[in-house]
Structures are given as structure tokens and as C-alpha cells.
PDB file of C-alpha atoms in Angstrom:
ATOM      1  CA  UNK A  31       8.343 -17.664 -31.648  1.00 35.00           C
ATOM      2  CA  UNK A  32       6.983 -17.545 -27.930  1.00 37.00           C
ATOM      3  CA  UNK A  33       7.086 -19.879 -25.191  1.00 41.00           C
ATOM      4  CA  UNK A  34       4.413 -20.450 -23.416  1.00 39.00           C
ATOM      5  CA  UNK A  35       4.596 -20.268 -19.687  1.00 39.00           C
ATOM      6  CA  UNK A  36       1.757 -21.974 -17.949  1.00 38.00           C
ATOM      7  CA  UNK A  37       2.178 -20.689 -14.053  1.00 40.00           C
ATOM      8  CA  UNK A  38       2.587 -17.175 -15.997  1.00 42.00           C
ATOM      9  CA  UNK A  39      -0.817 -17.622 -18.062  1.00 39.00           C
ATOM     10  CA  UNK A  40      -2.365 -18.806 -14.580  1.00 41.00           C
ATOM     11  CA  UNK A  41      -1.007 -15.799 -12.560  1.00 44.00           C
ATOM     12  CA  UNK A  42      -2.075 -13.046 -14.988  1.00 43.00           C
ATOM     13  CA  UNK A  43      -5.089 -14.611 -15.452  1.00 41.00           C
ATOM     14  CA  UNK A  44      -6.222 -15.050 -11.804  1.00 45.00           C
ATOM     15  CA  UNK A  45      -4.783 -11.125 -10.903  1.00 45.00           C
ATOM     16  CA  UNK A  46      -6.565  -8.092 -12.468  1.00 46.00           C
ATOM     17  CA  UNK A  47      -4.653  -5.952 -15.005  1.00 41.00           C
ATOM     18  CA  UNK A  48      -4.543  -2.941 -12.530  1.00 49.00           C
ATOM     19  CA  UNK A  49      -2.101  -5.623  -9.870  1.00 49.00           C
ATOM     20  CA  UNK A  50       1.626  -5.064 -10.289  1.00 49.00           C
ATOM     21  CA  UNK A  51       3.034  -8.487 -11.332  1.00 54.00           C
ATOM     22  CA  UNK A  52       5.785  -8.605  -9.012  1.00 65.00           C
ATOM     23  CA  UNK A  53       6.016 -10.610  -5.542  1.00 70.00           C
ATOM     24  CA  UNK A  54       5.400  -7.116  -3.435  1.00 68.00           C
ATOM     25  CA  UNK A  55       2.381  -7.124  -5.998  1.00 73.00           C
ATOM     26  CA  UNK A  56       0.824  -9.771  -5.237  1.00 82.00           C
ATOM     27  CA  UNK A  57       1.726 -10.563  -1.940  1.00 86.00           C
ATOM     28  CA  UNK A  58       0.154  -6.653  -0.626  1.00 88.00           C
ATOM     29  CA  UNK A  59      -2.729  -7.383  -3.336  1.00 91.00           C
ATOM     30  CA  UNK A  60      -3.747 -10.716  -1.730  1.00 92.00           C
ATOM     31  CA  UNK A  61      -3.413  -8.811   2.108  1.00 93.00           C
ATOM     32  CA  UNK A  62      -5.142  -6.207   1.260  1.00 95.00           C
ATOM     33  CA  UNK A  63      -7.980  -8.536   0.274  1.00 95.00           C
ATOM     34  CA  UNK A  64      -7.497 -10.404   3.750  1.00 95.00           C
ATOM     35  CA  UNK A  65      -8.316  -6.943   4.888  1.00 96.00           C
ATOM     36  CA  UNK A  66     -11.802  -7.089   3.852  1.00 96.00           C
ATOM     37  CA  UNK A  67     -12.653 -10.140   5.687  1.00 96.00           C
ATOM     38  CA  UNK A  68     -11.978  -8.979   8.875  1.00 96.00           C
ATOM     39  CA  UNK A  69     -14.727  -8.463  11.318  1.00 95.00           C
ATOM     40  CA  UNK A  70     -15.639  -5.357  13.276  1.00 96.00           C
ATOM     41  CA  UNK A  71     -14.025  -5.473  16.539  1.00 96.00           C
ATOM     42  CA  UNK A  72     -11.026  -7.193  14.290  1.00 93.00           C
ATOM     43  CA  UNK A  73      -8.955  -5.736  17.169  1.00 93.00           C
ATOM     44  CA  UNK A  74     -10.895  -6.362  20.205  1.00 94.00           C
ATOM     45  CA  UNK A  75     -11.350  -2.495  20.852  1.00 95.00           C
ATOM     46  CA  UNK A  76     -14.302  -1.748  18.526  1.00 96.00           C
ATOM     47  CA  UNK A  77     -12.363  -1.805  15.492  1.00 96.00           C
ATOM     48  CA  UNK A  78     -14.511  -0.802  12.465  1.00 97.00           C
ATOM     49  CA  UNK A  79     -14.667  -3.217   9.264  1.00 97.00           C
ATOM     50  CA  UNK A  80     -13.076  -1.573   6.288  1.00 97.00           C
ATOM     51  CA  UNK A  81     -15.098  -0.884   3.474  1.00 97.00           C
ATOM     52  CA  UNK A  82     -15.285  -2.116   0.505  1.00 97.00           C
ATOM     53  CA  UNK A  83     -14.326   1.007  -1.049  1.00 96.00           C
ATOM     54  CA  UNK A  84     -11.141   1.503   0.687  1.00 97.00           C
ATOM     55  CA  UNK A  85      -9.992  -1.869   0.086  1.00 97.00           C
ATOM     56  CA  UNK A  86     -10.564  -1.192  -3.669  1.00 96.00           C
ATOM     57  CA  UNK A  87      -8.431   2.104  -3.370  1.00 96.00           C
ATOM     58  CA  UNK A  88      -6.169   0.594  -1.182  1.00 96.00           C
ATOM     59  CA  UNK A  89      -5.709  -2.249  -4.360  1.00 94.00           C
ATOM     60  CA  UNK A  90      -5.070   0.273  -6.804  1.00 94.00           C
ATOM     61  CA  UNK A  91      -2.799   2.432  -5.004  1.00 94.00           C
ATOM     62  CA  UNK A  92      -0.747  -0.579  -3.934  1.00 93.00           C
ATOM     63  CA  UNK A  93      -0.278  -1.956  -7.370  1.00 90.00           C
ATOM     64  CA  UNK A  94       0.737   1.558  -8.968  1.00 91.00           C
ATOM     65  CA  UNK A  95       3.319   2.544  -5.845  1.00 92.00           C
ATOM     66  CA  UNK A  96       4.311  -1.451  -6.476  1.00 88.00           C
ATOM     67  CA  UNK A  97       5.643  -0.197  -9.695  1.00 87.00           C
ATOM     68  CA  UNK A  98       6.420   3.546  -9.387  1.00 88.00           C
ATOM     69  CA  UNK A  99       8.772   2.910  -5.719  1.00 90.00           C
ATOM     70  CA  UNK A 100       9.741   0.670  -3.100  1.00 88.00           C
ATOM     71  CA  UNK A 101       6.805  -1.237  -1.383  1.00 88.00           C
ATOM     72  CA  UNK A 102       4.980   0.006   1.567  1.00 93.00           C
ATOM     73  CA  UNK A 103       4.342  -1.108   4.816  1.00 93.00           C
ATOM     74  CA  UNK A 104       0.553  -1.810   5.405  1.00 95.00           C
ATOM     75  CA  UNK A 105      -1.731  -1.637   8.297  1.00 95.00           C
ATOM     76  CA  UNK A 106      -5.166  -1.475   8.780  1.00 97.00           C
ATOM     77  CA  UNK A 107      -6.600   1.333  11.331  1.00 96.00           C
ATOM     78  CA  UNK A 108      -9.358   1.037  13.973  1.00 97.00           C
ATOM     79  CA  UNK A 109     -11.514   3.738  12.015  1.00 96.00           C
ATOM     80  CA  UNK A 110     -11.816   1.190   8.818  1.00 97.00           C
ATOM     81  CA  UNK A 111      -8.762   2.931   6.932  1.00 98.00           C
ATOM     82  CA  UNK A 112      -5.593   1.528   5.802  1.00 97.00           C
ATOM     83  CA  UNK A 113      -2.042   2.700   6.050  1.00 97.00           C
ATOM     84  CA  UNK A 114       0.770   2.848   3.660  1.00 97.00           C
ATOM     85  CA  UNK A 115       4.140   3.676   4.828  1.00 97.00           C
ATOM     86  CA  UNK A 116       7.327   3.941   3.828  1.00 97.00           C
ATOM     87  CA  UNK A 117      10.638   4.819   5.937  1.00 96.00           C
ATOM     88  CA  UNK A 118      14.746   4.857   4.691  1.00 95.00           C
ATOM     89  CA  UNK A 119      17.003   7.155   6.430  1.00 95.00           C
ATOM     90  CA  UNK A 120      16.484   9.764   4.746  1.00 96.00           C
ATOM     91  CA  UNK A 121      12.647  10.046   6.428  1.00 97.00           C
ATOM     92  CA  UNK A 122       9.029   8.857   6.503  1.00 97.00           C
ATOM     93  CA  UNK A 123       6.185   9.163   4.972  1.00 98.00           C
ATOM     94  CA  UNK A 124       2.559   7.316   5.427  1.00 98.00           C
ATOM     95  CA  UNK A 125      -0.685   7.530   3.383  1.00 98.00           C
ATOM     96  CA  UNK A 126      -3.856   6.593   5.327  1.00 98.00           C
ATOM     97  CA  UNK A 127      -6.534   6.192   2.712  1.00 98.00           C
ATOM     98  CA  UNK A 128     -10.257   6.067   3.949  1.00 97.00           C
ATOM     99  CA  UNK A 129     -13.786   6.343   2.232  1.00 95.00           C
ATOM    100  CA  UNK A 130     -14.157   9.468   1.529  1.00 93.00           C
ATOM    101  CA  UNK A 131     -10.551  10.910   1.332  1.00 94.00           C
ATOM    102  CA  UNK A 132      -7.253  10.210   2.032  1.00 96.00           C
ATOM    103  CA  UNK A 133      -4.322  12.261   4.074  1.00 97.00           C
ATOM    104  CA  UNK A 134      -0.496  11.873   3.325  1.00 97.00           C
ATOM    105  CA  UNK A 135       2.557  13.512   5.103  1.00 97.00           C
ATOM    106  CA  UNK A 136       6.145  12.923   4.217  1.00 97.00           C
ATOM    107  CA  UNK A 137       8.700  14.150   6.946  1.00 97.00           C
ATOM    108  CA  UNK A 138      12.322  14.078   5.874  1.00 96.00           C
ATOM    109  CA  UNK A 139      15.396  13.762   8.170  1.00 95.00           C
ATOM    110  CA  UNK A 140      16.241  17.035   7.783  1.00 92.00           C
ATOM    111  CA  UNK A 141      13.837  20.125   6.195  1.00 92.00           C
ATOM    112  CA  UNK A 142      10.059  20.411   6.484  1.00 94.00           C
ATOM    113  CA  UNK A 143       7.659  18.267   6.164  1.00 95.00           C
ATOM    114  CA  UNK A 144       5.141  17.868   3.298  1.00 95.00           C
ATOM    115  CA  UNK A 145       1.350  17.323   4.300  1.00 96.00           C
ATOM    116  CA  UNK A 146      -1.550  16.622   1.424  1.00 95.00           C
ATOM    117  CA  UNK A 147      -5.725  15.751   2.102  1.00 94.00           C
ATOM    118  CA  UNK A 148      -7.674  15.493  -0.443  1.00 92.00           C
ATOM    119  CA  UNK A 149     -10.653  13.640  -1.980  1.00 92.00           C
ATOM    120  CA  UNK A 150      -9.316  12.656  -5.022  1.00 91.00           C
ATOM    121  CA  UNK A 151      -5.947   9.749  -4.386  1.00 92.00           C
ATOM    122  CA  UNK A 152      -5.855   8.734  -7.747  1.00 89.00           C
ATOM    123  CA  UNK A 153      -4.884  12.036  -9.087  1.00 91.00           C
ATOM    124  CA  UNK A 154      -2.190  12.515  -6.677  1.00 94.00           C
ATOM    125  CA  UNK A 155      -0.452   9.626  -6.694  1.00 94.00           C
ATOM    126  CA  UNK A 156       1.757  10.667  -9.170  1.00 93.00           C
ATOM    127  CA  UNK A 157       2.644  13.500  -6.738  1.00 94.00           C
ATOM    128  CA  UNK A 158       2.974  11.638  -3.560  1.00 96.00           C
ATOM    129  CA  UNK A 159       5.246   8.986  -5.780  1.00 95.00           C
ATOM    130  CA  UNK A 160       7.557  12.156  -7.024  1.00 94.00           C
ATOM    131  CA  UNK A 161       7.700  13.095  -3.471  1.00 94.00           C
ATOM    132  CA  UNK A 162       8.646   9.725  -2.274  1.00 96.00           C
ATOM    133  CA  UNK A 163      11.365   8.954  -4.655  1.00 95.00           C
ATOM    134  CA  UNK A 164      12.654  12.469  -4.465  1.00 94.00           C
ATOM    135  CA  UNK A 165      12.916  12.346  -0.578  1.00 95.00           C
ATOM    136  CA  UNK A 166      13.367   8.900   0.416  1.00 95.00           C
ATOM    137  CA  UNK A 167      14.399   6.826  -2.323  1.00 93.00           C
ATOM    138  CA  UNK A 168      16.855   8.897  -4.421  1.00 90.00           C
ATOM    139  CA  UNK A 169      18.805   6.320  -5.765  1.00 81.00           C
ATOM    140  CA  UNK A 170      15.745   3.645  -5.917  1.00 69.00           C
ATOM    141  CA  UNK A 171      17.114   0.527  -7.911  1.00 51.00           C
ATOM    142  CA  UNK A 172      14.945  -1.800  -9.698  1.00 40.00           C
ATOM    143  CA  UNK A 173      14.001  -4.298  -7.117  1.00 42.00           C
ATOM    144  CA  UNK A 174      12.055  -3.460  -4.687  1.00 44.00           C
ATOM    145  CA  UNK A 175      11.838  -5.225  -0.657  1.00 44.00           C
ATOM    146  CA  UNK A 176       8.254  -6.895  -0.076  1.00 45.00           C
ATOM    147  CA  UNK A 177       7.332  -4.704   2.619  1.00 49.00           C
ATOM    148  CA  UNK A 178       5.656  -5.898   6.250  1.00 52.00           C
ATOM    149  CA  UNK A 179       1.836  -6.226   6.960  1.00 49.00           C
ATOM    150  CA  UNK A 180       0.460  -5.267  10.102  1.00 48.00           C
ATOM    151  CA  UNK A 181      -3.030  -6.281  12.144  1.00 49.00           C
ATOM    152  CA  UNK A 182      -3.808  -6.673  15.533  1.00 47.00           C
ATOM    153  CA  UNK A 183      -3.858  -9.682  18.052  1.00 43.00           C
ATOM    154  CA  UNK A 184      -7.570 -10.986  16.424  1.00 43.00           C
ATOM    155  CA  UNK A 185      -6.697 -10.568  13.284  1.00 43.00           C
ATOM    156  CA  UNK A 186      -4.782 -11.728  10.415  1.00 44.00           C
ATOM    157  CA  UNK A 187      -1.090 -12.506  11.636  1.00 40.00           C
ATOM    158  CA  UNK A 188       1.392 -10.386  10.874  1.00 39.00           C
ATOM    159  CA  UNK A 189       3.557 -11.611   8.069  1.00 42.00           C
ATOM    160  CA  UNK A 190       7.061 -10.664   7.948  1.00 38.00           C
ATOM    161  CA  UNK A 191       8.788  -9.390   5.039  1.00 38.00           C
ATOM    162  CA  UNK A 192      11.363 -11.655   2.986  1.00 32.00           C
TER     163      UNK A 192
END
């Protein structure tokens, strides 16, 4: 026996299997996407458009951190790369993820910081989740907040988290 859930059936259907099904899910999936649209000079200081490439990366990482830790803040960069950050009290860390590689640093509170660049994200996420959880979030719950989205004055408006 199952009961069928229309608005369910509608939202997997319409989101790619790789999107975490949750609110931060969705909500960073569909800004991310926003992301592509903007223009270059999005910022009005000779931003560069992101590429299409980074806004696919930028998808998949967001869904997988979506269900691995808390959400990330995201922001897009004038050099056509997008942030991912993440702060608590215990530290920050922030993941800037561009066409050809990506660079992530985690700086606790207290103790030395961790700094990674390399080529290949999607083989490190794993690593850059352990390090998260293990620095920031040590006693991550279930839920996670919806984090805050970022872009400049011409851009998309900034949407505050809920």
C-alpha cells in the first residue's frame, strides 16, 4: 500500500536525481541556476559570466554538502567562480569552485588552518565534508538552516535565509 503524493511526484520529477530533496536543496539548486543567467558586468565592475561548467559543479557540490552538512552560504565572484561557505563558532571555511579547479581552506577558532587546490572537487568532497563536520559542526543534527545567497547591486537580489 502507497499513497500517492502528487506535489511529491511533481517535485522529483522536475529536480534531477543528483538535487538534495530538501528546502536548502532546492532553494541553493534553483540560485545556483539564477547564477547562470547573469550577464557579464553582473556587478557593474567587469564581472565575468560564470560558466556553464562551474554552475554544473557548483549543482553537484551543493546537493551532496545539502545532505552530508549544514548548508552553505553562496556567492558568486567577479572572476566567474562561486563561493561556498560555511561559519559556526567554532570557525570558517569557504570553497570557491571555478573551471578548471577549485581551492578550499577551513580555519578553526583555535589551531591551524587546513588549505586544499586541486583539479579534481568531486573526489574531495568527501574530505572537505569530514573536515567540515569534524571542525565546525561536531554535533550537526538532522536539520539543516537554508543558508543566505549573495550577488551584487545588478544582480539577482539577495535572498535572506528562513
Amino acid at each position: 500500500y502507497s499513497v500517492f503524493n502528487p506535489v511529491a511526484t511533481l517535485f522529483q520529477a522536475h529536480y534531477s536525481h543528483n538535487v538534495a530533496l530538501t528546502v536548502e536543496g532546492v532553494v541553493g539548486d534553483q540560485y545556483i541556476q539564477k547564477l547562470a543567467q547573469l550577464e557579464e558586468d553582473w556587478d557593474g565592475y567587469g564581472a565575468e559570466r560564470i560558466d556553464s561548467t562551474v554552475i554544473s559543479q557548483a549543482r553537484d557540490s551543493y546537493a551532496y554538502f545539502c545532505r552530508c552538512t549544514s548548508a552553505p552560504e553562496l556567492s558568486p565572484n567577479a572572476h566567474g567562480t562561486i563561493s561556498f561557505e560555511w561559519s559556526s563558532k567554532r570557525g570558517t571555511a569557504h570553497l570557491e569552485i571555478g573551471v578548471i579547479d577549485f581551492s578550499f581552506y577551513l580555519q578553526p577558532s583555535f589551531g591551524d588552518s587546513f588549505y586544499l587546490q586541486d583539479k579534481h572537487l568531486s573526489s574531495e568532497r568527501e574530505k572537505i565534508t569530514r573536515l567540515i563536520n569534524s571542525e565546525l559542526f561536531p554535533s550537526l543534527k538532522s536539520e539543516n538552516s537554508i543558508g543566505k545567497f549573495y550577488v551584487g547591486s545588478r544582480g539577482v537580489r539577495a535572498t535572506e535565509s528562513v
